[in-house]
Coordinates of C-alpha atoms and ligand atoms in Angstrom, one line a residue:
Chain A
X1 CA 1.0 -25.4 5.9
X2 CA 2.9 -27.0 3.6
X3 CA 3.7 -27.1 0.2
X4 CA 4.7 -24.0 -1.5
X5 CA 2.9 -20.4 -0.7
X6 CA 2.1 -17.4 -2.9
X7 CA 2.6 -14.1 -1.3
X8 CA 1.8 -10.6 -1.6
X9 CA 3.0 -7.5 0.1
X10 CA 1.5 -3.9 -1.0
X11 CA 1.7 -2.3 2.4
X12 CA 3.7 1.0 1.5
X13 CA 5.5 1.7 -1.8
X14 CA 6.7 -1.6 -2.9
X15 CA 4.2 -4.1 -5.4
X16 CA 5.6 -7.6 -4.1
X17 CA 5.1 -11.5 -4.8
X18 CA 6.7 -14.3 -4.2
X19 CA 6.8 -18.0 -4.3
X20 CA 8.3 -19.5 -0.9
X21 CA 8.4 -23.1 0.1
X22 CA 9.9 -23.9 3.5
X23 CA 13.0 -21.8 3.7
X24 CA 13.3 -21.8 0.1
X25 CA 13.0 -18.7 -2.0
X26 CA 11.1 -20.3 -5.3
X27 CA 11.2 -16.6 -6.6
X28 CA 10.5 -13.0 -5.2
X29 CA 9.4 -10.1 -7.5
X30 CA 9.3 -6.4 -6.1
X31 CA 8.3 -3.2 -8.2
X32 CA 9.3 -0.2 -6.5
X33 CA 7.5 3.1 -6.7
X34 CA 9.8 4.4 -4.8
X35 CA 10.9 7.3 -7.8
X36 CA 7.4 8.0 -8.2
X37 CA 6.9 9.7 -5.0
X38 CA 10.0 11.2 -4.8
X39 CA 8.7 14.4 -6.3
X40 CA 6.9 14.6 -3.4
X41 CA 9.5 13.8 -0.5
X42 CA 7.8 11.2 0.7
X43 CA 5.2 8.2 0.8
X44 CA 1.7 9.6 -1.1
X45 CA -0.9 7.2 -0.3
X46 CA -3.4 7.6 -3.1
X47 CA -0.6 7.5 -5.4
X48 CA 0.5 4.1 -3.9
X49 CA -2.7 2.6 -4.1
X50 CA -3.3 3.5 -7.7
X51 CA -0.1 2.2 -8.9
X52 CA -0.8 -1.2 -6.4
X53 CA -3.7 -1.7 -8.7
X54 CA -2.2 -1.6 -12.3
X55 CA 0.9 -3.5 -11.1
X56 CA 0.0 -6.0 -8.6
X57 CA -1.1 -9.3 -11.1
X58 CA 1.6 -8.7 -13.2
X59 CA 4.3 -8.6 -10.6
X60 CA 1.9 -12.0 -9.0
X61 CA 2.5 -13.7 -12.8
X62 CA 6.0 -12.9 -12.9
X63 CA 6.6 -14.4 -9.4
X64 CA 4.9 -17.5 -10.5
X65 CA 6.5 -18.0 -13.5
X66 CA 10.1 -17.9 -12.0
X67 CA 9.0 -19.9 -9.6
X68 CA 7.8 -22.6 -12.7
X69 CA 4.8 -22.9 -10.9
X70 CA 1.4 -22.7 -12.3
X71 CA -1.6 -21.1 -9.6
X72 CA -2.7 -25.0 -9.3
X73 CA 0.9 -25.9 -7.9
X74 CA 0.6 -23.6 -4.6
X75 CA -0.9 -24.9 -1.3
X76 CA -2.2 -21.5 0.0
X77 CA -1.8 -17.5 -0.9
X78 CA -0.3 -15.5 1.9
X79 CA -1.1 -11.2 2.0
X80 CA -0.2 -9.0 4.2
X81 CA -3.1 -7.8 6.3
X82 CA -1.5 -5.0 8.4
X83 CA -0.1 -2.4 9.5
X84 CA 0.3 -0.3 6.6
X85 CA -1.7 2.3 4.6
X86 CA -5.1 1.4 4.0
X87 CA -5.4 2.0 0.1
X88 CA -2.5 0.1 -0.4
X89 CA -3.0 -2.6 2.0
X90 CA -6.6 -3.3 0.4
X91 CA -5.0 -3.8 -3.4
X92 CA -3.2 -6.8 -2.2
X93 CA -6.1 -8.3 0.0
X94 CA -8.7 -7.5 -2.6
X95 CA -6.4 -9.7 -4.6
X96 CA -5.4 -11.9 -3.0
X97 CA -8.7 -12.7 -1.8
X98 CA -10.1 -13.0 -5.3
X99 CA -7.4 -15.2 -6.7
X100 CA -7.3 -17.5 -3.7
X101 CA -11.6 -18.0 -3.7
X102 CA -11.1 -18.9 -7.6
X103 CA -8.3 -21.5 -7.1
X104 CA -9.7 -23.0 -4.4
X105 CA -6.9 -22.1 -1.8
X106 CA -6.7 -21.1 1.9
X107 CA -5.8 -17.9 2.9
X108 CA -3.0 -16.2 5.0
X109 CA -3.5 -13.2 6.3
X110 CA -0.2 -11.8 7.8
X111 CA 1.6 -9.0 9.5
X112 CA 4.1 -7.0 8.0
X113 CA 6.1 -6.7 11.1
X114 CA 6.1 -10.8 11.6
X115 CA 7.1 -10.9 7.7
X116 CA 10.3 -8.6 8.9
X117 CA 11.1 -10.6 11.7
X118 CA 10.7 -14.0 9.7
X119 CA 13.4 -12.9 7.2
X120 CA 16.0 -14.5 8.8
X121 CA 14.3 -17.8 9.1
X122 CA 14.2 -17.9 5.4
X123 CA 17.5 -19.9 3.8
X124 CA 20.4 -19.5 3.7
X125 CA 20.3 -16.9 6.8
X126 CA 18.4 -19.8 8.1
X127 CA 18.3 -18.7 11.6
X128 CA 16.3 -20.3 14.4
X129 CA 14.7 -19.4 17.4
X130 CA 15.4 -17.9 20.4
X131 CA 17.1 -14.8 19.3
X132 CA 16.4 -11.0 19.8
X133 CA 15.7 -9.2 16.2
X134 CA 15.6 -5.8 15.5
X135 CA 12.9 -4.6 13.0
X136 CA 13.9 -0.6 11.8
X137 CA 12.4 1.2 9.1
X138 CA 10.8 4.2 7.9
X139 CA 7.4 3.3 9.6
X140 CA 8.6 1.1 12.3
X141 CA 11.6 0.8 15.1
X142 CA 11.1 -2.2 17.7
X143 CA 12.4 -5.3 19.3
X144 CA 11.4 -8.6 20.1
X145 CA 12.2 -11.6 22.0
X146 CA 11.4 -14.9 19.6
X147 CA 11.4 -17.9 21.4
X148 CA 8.6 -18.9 19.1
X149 CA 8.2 -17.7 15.1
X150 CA 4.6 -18.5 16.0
X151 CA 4.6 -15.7 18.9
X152 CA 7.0 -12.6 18.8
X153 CA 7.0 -10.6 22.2
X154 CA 7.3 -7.4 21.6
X155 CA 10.1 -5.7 23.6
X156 CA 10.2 -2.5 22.6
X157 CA 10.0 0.0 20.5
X158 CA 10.3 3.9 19.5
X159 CA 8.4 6.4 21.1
X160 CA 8.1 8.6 18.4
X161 CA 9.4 8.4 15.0
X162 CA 10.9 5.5 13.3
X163 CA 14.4 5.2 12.6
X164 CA 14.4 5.6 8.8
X165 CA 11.9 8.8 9.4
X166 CA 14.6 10.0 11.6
X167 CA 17.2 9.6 8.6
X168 CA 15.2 10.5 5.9
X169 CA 13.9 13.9 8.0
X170 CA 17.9 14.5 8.7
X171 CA 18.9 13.7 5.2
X172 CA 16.2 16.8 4.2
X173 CA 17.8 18.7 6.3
X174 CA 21.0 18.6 5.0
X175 CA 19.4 18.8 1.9
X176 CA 19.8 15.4 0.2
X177 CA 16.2 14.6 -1.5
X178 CA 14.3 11.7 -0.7
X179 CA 14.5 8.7 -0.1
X180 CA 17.7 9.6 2.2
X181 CA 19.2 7.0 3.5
X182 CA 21.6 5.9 0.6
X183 CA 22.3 9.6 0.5
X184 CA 23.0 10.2 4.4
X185 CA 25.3 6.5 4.7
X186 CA 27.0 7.9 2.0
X187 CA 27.9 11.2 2.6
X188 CA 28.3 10.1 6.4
X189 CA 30.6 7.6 5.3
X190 CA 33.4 10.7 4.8
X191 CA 32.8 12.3 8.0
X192 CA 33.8 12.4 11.3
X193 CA 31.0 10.4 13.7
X194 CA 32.6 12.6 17.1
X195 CA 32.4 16.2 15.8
X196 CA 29.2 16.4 16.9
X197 CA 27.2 15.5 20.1
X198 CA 23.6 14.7 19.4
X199 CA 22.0 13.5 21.5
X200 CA 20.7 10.2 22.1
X201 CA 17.4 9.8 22.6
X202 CA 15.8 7.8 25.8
X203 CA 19.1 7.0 27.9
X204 CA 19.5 4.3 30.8
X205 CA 18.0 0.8 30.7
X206 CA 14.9 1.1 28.6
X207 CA 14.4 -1.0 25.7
X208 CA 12.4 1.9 23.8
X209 CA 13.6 4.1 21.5
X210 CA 13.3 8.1 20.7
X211 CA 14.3 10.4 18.0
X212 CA 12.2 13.7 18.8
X213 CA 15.0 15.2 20.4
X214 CA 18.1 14.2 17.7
X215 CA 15.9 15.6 14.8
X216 CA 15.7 19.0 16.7
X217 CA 19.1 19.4 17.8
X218 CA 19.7 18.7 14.2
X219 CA 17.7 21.4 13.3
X220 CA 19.1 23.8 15.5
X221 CA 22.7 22.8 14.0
X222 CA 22.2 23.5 10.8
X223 CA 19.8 26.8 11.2
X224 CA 22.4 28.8 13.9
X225 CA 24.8 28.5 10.6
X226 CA 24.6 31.5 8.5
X227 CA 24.7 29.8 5.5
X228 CA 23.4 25.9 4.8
X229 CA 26.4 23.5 6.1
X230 CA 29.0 22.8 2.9
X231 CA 32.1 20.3 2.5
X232 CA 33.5 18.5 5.6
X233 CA 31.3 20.4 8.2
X234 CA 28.7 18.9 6.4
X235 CA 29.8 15.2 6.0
X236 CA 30.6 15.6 9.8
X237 CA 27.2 16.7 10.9
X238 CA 25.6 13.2 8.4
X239 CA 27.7 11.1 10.2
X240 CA 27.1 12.4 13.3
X241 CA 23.9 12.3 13.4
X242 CA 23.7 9.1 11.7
X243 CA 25.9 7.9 14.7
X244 CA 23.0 9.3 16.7
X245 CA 20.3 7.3 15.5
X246 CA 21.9 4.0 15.0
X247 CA 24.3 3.4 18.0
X248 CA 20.9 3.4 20.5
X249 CA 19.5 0.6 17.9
X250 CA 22.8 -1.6 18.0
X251 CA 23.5 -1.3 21.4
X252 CA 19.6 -1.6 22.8
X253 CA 19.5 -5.1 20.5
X254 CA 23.3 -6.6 22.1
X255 CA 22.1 -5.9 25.0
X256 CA 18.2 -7.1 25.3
X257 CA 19.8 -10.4 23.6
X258 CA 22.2 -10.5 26.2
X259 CA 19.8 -9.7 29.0
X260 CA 17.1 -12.4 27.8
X261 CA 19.7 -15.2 27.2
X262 CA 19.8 -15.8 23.5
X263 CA 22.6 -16.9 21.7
X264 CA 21.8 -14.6 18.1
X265 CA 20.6 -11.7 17.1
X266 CA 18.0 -10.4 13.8
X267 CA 18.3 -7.1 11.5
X268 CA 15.1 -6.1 9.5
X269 CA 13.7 -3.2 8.1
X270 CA 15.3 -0.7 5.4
X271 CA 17.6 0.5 7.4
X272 CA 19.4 -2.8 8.2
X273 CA 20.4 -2.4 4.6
X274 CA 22.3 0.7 6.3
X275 CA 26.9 -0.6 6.3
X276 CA 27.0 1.3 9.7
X277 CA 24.6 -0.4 11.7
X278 CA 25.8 -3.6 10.5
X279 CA 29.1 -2.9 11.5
X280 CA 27.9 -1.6 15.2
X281 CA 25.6 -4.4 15.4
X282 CA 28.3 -6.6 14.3
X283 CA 31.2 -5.1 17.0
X284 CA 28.9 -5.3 19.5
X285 CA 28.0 -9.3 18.7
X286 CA 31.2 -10.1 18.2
X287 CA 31.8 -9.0 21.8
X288 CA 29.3 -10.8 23.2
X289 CA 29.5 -13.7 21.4
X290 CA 26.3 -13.7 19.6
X291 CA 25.7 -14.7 16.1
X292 CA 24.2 -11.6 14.1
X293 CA 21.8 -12.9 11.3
X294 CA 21.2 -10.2 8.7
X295 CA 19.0 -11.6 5.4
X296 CA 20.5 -10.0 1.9
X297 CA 19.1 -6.3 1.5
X298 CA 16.1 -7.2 -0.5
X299 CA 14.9 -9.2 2.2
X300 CA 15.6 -6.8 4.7
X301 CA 13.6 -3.6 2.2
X302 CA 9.5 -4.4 1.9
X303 CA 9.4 -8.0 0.1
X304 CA 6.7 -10.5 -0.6
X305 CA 9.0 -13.8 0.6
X306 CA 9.1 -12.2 4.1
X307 CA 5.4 -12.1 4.0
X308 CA 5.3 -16.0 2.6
X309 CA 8.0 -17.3 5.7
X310 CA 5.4 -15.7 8.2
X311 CA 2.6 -17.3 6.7
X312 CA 4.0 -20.5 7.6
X313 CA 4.3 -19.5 11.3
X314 CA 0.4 -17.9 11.0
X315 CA -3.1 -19.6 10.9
X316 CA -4.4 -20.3 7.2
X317 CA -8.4 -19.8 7.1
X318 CA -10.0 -22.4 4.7
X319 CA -12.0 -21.8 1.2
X320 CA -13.9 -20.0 1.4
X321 CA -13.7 -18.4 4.9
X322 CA -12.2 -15.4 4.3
X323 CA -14.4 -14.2 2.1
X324 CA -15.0 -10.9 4.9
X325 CA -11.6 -10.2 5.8
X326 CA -10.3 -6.7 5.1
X327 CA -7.1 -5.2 5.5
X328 CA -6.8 -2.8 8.8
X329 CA -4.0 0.1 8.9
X330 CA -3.3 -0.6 12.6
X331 CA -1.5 -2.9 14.8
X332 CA -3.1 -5.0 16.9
X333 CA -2.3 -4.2 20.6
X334 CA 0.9 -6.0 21.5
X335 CA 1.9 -5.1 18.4
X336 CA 2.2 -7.7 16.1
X337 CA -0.9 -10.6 15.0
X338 CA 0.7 -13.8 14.5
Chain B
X1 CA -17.2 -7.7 -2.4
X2 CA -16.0 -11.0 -2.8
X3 CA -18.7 -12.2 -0.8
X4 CA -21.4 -10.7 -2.6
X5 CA -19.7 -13.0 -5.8
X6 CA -19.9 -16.1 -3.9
X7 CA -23.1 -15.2 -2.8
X8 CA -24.6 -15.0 -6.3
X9 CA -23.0 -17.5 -7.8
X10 CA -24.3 -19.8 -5.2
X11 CA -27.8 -18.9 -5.9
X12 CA -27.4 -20.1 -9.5
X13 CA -25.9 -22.8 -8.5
X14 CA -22.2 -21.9 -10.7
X15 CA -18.9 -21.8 -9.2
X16 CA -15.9 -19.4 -10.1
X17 CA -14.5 -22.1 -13.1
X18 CA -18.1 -21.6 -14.9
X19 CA -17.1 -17.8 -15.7
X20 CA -16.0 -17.2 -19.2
X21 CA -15.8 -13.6 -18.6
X22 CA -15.9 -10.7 -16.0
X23 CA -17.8 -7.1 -16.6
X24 CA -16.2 -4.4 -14.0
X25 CA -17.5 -0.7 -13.6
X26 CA -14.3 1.2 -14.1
X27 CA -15.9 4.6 -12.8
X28 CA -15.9 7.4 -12.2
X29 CA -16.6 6.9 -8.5
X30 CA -15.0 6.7 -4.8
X31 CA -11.5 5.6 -5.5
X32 CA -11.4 3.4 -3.0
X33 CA -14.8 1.3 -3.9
X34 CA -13.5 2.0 -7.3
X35 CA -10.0 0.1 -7.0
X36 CA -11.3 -2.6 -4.9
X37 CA -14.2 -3.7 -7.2
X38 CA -11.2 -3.8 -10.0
X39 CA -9.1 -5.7 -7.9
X40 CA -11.6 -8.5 -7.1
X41 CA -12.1 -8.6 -10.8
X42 CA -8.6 -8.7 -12.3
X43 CA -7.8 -11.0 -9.3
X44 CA -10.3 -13.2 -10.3
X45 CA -9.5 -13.0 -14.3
X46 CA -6.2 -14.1 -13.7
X47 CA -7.1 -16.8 -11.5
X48 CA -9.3 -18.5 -14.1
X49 CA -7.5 -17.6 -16.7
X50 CA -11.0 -15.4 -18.4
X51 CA -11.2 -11.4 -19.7
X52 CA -11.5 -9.0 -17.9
X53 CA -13.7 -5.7 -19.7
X54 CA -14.7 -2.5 -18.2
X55 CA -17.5 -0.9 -18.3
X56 CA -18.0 3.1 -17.9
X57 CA -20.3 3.6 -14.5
X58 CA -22.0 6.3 -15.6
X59 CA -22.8 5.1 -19.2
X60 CA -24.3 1.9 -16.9
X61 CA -26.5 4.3 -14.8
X62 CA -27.0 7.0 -18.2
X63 CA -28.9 3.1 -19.7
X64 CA -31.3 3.1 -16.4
X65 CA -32.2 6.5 -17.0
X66 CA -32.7 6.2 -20.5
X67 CA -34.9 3.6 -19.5
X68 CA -37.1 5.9 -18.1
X69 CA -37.1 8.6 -20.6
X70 CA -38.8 9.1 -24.1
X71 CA -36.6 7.6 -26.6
X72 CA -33.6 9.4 -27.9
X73 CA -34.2 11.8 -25.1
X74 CA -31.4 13.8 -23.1
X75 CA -30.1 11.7 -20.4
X76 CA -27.7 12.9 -17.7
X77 CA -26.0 10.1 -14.8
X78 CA -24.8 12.4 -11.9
X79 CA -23.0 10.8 -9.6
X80 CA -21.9 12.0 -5.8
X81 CA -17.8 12.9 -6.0
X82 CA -17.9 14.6 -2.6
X83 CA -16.1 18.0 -2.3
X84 CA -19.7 20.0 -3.7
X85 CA -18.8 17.9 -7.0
X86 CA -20.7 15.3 -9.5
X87 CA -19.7 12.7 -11.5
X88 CA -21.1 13.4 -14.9
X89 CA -22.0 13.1 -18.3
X90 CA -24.5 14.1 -21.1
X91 CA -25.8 11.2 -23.5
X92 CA -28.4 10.7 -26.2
X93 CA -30.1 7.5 -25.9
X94 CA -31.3 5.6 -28.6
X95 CA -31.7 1.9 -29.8
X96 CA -30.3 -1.1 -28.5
X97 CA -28.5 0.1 -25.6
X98 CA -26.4 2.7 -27.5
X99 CA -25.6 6.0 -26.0
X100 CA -24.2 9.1 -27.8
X101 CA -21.9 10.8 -25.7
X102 CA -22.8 14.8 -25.5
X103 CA -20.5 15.9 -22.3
X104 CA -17.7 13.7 -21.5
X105 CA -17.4 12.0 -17.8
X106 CA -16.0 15.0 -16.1
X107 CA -15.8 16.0 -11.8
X108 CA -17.8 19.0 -12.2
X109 CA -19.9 21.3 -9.4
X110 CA -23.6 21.0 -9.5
X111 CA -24.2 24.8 -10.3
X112 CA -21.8 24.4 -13.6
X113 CA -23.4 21.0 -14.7
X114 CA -26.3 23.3 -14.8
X115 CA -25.2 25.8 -17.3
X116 CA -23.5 23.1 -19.0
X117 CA -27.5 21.6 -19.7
X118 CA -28.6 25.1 -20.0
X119 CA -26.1 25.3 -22.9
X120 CA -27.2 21.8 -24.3
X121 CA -31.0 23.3 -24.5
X122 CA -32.8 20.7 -24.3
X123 CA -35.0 18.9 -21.8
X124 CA -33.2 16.6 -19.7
X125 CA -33.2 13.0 -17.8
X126 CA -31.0 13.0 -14.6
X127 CA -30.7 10.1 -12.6
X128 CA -28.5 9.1 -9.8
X129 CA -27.3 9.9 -6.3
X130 CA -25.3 13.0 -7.7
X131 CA -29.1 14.1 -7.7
X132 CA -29.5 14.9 -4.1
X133 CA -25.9 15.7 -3.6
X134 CA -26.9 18.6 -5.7
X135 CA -28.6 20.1 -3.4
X136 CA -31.2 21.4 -5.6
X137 CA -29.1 23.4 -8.1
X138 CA -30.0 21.1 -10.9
X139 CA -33.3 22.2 -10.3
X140 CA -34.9 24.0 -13.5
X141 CA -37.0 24.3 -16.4
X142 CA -37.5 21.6 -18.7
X143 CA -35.2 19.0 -16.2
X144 CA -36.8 15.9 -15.1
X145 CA -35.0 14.6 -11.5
X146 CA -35.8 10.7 -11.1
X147 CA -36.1 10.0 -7.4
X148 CA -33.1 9.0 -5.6
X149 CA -34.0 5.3 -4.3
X150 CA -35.6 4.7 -7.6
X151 CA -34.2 1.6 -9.4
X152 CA -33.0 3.8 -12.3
X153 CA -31.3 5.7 -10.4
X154 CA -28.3 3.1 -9.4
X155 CA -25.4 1.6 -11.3
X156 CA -26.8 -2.0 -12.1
X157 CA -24.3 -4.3 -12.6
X158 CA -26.7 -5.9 -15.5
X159 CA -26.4 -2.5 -17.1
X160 CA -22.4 -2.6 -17.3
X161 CA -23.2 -6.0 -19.1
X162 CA -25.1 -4.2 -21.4
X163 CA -22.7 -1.8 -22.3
X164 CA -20.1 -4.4 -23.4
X165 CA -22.2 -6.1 -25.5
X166 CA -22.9 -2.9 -27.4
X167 CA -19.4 -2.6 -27.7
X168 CA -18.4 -0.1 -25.6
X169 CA -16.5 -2.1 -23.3
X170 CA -13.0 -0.3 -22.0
X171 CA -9.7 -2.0 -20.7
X172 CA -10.4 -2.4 -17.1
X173 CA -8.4 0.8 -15.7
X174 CA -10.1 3.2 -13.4
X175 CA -11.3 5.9 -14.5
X176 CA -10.4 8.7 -11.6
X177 CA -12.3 12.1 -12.8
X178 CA -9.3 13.6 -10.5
X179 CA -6.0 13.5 -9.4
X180 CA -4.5 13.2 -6.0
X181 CA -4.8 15.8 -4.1
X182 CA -1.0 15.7 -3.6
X183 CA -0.5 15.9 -7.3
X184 CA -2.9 19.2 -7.2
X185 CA -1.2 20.4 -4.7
X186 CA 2.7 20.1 -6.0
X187 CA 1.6 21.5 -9.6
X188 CA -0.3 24.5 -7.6
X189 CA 3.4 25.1 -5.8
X190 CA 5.2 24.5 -9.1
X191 CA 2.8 27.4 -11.1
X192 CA 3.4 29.5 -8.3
X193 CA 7.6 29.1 -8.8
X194 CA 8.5 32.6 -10.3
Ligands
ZN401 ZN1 8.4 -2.9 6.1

């Protein structure tokens, strides 16, 4: 495909579009809902689909006109397809759908996870394959080997919870609202990473992941206390467990990429936003001499011109061919459909 | 949804840039059905560049009953909400497609739609599948039920049509009769705060 793409991303809680040709960013517009579910402490999926409907053209207009481009001027429209929450997920295909069969345009149906790993092929990251990336977020914590943009082979992944469902469950527990990641890095940031032992998850040479078992032990911490944690004991047990979930990401990732060959490594997801896996991810690379490739925070957070760099690496189906396609909440087996 | 558009466009022999405007049913109804017949129409509005207007889904199926029933009779579109609930509404029909609105669209159980007529006094159309989601409680006196397959008993799209051009067209939001159940269930926690 070639020629610039429009894409959309509804997936979760963000309302994304953007205009990507090549490696280019032509624009990329994201409206979060994140304070709208906040009173809730987490992700509400009928309330994400019903702000996805009265935000998503809007948000598609605004990406256009940033991008100076008028619907005529785009080769193809790119959505996300899956995984993600239904209701949401069938916003942007319904409209994307709709808007692609009255232009006259191909369609992209694409997967969010491929969208994360693209990232860092987007300029000026600009990284090419092979290289390990890691993908963690609230819904999702896995690795894969790209030899291939095309073909991502899944490596693995967590066996329970995702990363950023680890941190946001710890950061409730230490009681610091939701979302909690800012909240946890932050607080985590003034304590002591050793005054605790958490511990950490699967151990050995698997390439999967676990955070059951941190969560609890977390749990335990805080409720054999008389009175909720305060001050530095606090800050202490953040970091801590922060520590907990984050070294197993940076050190599985060195070490797969060093184990399959490849000369550079990927961060994706929400939580590669986090300063502290950067920096383990980034001592460990340095060690090893890989080259760590981590895109600017709003492409590593849900965005549309992740979505638009995978579509160039997926199948477009012709006008008017996809006039059937629906969005599915899974993932395909193998994990990602590219 | 989208194929269904193609589909009869195609059969009178227009394509998508012939459109000069789009009709949508905002609700109430399903919320998923609901948002993704909205979605296919704004997307499509904004592609070509036409209006989108909404039309109420019960006022739409409140015209097939009328259809059905003496003129400037009672007429009452139920539709199935799930949970033991309708979708409803109260009209009087008269001339030219115009309906007066007697009970506004509401979520409401079958057994209080009932009192609801009882307090109206008058006999009474119903049409729709709320009909045999009822479960017989609308049952009664002076109540005509129109069959549930009957053509007066769906939302015709033709209908929605109608209702715009007798000016009751509506910006093309959905109308959700309910909340989420989330937002019940925080308020419930916050009332019960001492
Ligand atoms: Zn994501």
């Amino acid at each position: 495909m070639t020629g610039p793409i429009l894409a959309i991303e509804t997936s979760c809680d963000e309302t994304a579009a953007a205009v990507v040709a090549g490696r280019e960013i032509l624009s990329s517009v994201v409206a979060s809902q994140a304070e709208l579910h906040a009173p809730y402490g987490g992700v509400v999926p009928e309330v994400a689909a019903r702000h996805h409907l009265g935000t998503v053209n809007g948000v598609v207009d605004e990406a256009l006109d940033r991008a100076g481009l008028p619907l005529d001027g785009v080769a193809a429209v790119a959505v996300t397809q899956r995984p993600g929450l239904i209701g949401a997920l069938l916003i942007g295909v319904a409209t994307a759908k709709a808007i692609a069969y009255a232009a006259r345009k191909p369609l992209i149906m694409v997967d969010h996870l491929h969208g994360h790993i693209a990232a860092s092929w987007l300029a000026p990251v600009s990284l090419d394959p092979p290289f390990v990336s890691l993908v963690a977020s609230g819904g999702h914590t896995r690795l894969d080997l790209v030899t291939d943009l095309r073909d991502p082979r899944l490596l693995g992944q967590t066996i329970d919870d995702a990363a950023g469902e680890a941190i946001d469950k710890g950061a409730r527990l230490l009681g610091l609202g939701y979302p909690g990641g800012p909240a946890l890095e932050r607080l985590a940031s003034t304590g002591s990473h050793a005054a605790h032992e958490f511990p950490v998850g699967l151990r050995g040479a698997t390439r999967d992941f676990s955070y059951a078992g941190v969560k609890t032990a977390l749990l335990y911490a805080v409720r054999e206390r008389d009175a909720p944690p305060t001050g530095q004991e606090r800050a202490d047990l953040a970091a801590s467990y922060q520590e907990a979930v984050l070294r197993p990401l940076a050190d599985r990732l060195i070490s797969a990429a060093v184990d399959e060959g490849v000369p550079a490594v990927a961060l994706g997801g929400g939580v590669a936003a986090n300063g502290r896996l950067r920096e383990l991810v980034g001592e460990g690379a340095d060690r090893h001499g890989l080259r760590l490739a981590v895109p600017d925070r709003s492409l590593c957070t849900d965005n549309a011109a992740m979505i638009g760099a995978a579509a160039q690496f997926t199948e477009a189906v012709p006008w008017p061919d996809y006039l059937g396609l629906d969005a599915v909440a899974t993932a395909p087996p193998g994990g990602i459909a590219a | 949804m989208l194929e269904a558009v193609h589909g009869l466009l195609a059969s009178v022999g227009a394509t998508p840039p012939d459109l000069d405007g789009i009709v949508v049913g905002v609700g109430p109804g399903g919320f998923t059905g609901l948002r993704i017949g909205l979605a296919t129409a704004l997307g499509l509005g904004q592609a070509l560049g036409i209006p989108v207007t909404g039309a109420s889904s019960l006022e739409a199926l409140a015209l097939g009953v009328a259809e059905v029933a003496p003129p400037g009779a009672l007429v009452v579109p139920v539709l199935d909400a799930r949970r033991r609930e309708l979708f409803a509404a109260a009209y009087r029909s008269a001339a030219g497609d115009a309906l007066e609105e007697l009970a506004a669209p509401q979520a409401i159980a079958p057994g209080d739609l009932a009192d609801l007529l009882d307090g109206l006094g008058e006999p009474a159309w119903i049409g729709g599948d709320g009909v045999p989601a009822a479960g017989g409680a609308l049952d009664g006196p002076g109540r005509t039920l129109l069959a549930p397959g009957a053509r007066a008993s769906r939302v015709s799209a033709a209908a929605l049509v109608a209702r715009v051009r007798a000016g009751a067209g509506v910006p093309a939001r959905p109308v959700y009769a309910r909340l989420p159940d989330a937002e019940v269930n925080r308020r419930a926690r916050e009332g019960a705060r001492p």
